[in-house]
Coordinates of C-alpha atoms in Angstrom, one line a residue:
X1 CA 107.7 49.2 -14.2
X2 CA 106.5 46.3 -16.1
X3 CA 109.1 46.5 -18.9
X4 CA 110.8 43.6 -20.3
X5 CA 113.5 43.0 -23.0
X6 CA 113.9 40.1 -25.2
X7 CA 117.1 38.9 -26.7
X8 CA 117.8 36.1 -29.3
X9 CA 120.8 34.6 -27.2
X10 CA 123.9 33.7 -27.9
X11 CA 124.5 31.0 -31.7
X12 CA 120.7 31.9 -31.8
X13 CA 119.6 32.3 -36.0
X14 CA 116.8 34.6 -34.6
X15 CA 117.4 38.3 -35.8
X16 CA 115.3 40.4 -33.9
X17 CA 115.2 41.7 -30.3
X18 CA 112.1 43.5 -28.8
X19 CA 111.3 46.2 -25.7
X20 CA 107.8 45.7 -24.3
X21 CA 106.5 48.0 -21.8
X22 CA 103.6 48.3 -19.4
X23 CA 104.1 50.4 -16.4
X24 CA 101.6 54.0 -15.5
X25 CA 100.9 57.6 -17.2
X26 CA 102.6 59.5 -14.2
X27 CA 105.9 58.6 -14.4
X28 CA 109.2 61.0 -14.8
X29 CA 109.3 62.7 -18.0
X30 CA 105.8 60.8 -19.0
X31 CA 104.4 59.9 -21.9
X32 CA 100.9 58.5 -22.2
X33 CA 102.3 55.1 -23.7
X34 CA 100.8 52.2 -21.4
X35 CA 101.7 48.8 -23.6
X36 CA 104.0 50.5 -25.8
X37 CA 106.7 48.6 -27.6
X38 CA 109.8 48.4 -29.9
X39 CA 111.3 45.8 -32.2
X40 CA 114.9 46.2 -33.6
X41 CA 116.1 43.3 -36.7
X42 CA 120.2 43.8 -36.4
X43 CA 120.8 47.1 -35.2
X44 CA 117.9 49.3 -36.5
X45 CA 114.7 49.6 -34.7
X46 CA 111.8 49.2 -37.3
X47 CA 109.1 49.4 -35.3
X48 CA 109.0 51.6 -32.1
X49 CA 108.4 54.5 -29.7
X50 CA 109.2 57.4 -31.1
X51 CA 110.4 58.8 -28.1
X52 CA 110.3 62.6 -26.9
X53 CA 109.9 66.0 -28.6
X54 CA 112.1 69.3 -28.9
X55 CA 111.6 70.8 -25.5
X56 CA 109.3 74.0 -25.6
X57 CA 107.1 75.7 -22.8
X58 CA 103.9 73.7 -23.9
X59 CA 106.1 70.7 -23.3
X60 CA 106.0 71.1 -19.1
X61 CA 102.6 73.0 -19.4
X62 CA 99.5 71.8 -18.5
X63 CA 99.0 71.6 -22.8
X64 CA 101.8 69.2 -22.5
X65 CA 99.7 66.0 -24.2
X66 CA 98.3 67.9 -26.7
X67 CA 101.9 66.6 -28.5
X68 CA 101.1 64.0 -30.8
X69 CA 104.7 62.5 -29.4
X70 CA 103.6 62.4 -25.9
X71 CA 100.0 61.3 -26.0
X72 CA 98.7 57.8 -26.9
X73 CA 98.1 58.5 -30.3
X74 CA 101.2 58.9 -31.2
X75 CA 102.3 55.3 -29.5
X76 CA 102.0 51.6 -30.8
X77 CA 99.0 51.4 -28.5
X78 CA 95.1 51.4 -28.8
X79 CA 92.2 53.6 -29.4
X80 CA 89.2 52.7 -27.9
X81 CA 86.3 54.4 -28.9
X82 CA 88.3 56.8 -30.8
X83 CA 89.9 57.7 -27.0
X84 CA 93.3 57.8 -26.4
X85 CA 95.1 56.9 -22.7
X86 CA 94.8 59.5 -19.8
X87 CA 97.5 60.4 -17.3
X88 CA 98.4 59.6 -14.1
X89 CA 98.9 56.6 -11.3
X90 CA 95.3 55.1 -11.8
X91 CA 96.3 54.5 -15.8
X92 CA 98.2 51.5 -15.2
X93 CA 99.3 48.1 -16.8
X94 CA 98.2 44.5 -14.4
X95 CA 100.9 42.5 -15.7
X96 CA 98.1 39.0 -15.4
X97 CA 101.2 36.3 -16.4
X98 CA 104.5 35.9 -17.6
X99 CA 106.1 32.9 -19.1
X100 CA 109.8 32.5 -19.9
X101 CA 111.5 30.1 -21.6
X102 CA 114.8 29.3 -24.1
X103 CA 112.4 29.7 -27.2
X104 CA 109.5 31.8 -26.1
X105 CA 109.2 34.7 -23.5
X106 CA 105.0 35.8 -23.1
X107 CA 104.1 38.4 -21.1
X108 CA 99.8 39.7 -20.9
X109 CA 98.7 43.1 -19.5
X110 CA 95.1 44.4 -18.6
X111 CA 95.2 47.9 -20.5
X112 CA 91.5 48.6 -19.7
X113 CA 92.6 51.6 -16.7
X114 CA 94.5 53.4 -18.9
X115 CA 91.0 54.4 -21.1
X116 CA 88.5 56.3 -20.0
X117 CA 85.7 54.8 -22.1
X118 CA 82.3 54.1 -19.8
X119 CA 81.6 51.0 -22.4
X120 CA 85.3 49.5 -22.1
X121 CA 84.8 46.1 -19.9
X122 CA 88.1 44.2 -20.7
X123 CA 91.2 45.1 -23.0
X124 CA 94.5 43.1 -23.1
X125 CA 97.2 43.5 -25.0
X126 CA 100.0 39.9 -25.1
X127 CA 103.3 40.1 -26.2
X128 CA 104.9 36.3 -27.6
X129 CA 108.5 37.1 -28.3
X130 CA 109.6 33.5 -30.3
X131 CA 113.2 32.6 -31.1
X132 CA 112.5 30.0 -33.6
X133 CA 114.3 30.5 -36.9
X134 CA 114.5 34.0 -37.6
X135 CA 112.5 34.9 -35.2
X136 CA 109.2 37.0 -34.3
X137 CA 106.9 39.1 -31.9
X138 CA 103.4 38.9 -31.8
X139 CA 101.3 41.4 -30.5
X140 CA 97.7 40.6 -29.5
X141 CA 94.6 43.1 -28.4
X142 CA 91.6 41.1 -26.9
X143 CA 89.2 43.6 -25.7
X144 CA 85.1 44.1 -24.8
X145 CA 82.7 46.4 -25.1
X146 CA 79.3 46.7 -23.0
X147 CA 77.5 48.1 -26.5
X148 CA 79.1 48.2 -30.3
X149 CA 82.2 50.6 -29.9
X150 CA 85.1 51.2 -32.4
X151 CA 88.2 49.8 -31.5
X152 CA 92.3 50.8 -33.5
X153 CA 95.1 49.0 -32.8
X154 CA 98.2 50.9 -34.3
X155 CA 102.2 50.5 -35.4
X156 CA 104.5 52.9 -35.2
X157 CA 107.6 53.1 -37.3
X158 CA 110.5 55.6 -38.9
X159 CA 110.7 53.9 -42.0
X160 CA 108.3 53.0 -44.6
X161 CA 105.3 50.7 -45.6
X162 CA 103.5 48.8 -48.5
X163 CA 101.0 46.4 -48.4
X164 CA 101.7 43.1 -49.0
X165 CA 98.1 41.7 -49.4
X166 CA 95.3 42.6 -47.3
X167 CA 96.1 41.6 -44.6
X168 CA 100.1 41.9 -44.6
X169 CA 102.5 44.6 -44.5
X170 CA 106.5 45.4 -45.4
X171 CA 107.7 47.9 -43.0
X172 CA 111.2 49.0 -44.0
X173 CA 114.0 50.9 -42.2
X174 CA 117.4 52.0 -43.5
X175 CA 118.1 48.1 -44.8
X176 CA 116.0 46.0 -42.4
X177 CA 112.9 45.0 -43.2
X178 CA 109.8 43.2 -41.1
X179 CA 106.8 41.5 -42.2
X180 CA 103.8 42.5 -40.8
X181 CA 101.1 39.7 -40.8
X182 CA 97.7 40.7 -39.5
X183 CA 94.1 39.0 -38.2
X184 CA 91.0 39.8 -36.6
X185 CA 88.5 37.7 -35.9
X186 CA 86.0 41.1 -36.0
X187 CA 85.7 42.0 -39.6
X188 CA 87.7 43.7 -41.8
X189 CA 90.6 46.2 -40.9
X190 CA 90.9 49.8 -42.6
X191 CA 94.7 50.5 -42.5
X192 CA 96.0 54.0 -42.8
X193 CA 98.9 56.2 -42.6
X194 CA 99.5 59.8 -41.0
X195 CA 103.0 61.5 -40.5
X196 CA 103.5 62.4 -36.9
X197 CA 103.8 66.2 -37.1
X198 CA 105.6 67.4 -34.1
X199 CA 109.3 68.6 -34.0
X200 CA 111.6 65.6 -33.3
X201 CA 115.0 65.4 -32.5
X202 CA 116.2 64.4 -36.2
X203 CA 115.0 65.0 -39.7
X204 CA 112.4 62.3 -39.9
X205 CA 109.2 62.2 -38.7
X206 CA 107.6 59.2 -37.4
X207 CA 104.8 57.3 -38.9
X208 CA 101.6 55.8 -37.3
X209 CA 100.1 52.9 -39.3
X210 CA 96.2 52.9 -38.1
X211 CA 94.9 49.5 -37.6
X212 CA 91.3 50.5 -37.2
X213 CA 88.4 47.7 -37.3
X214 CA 85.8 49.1 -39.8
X215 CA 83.1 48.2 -37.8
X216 CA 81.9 49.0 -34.0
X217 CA 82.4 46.0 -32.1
X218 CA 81.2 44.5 -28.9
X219 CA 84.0 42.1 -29.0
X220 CA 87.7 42.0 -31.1
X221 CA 90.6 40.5 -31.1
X222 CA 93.5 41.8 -33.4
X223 CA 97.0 40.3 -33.8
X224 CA 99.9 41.5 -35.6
X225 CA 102.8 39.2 -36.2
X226 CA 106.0 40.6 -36.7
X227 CA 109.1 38.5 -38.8
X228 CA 112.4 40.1 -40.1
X229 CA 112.6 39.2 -43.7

């Protein structure tokens, strides 16, 4: 399954706890969400999946990822070359290492199977969950192109943002809040904002914050580090 779980540990000071997930696109109840993750600071999950949509017949049709809560665009995942993940077995996270200790847990996935883009040669996506202080998770996307391609990284979140600087945000949910601290060694990120419309179980709809390089690339790497302020 290629999911792991991170905890802080018991007398830890660090505050936040994280879900990270590899696994395919065919599995029960699917959702096209291949390196998908979640972060919770105390109790509330700030950053996340958003999970599943109010049943309907498009839901188990064969227009079933047309929902913007069951495709990739609609995860904490990648677009590559404005593509989203496709289904089934074949779309799969390599889990290529693992390394778990009492103040740092890493695990790397290849992504690349899960995107059917012809110029895609290499995509990764690394998880460092660090219990030092307070705490943090950082994600990073290192990916390749055979010929200039745009590349999005993207956060998902039930709460709120502003930006911080340029190159930081504050995403806040009910009273938590985490600090959002961004690179690229590509260029310059545009970040935007669009409302998940699809009907959710709840009154709020989720948000996706677009990471989006603003310039095709034959090579990128973007990390976002999170910290509970």
């Amino acid at each position: 399954a290629g999911i792991l779980v991170c905890r802080p540990g018991n007398g830890s000071s660090c505050k936040i706890g994280a879900a990270l997930k590899g696994g395919n696109n065919a599995e029960h109840h699917n959702h096209n969400d291949v390196g998908s993750y979640v972060i919770v600071v105390g109790k509330e999950p700030v950053v996340l999946d958003p999970g599943g949509e109010v049943y309907t017949a498009r839901t188990f049709s064969s227009k079933r990822y047309e929902s913007n809560l069951l495709n990739s665009s609609g995860h904490p995942v990648p677009l590559v070359g404005g593509q989203m993940q496709k289904t089934g077995t074949d779309a799969m996270a390599k889990i290529l290492k693992t390394d778990f200790t009492d103040e740092c847990d890493t695990m790397e996935m290849d992504l690349s199977s899960a995107y059917p883009v012809n110029e895609l040669r290499s995509l990764t996506r690394k998880f460092i969950y660090s219990r030092k202080n307070s705490g943090s998770l950082t994600v990073i996307d290192e990916v390749a192109f055979s010929k200039l391609t745009s590349f999005e990284s993207a956060i998902v979140t039930l709460g709120t943002f502003e930006k911080k600087t340029d190159s930081s945000l504050i995403i806040s949910s009910g009273k938590e809040k985490l600090l959002a601290e961004i690179s690229s060694d590509a260029g310059a990120l545009e970040i935007t904002s669009a409302e998940i419309k699809e009907d959710v179980h709840g009154n709020i709809k989720p948000l996706r914050i677009g990471l989006k390089l603003k310039n095709p690339v034959e090579k990128a790497r973007i990390a976002v580090k999170f910290s509970p302020l």
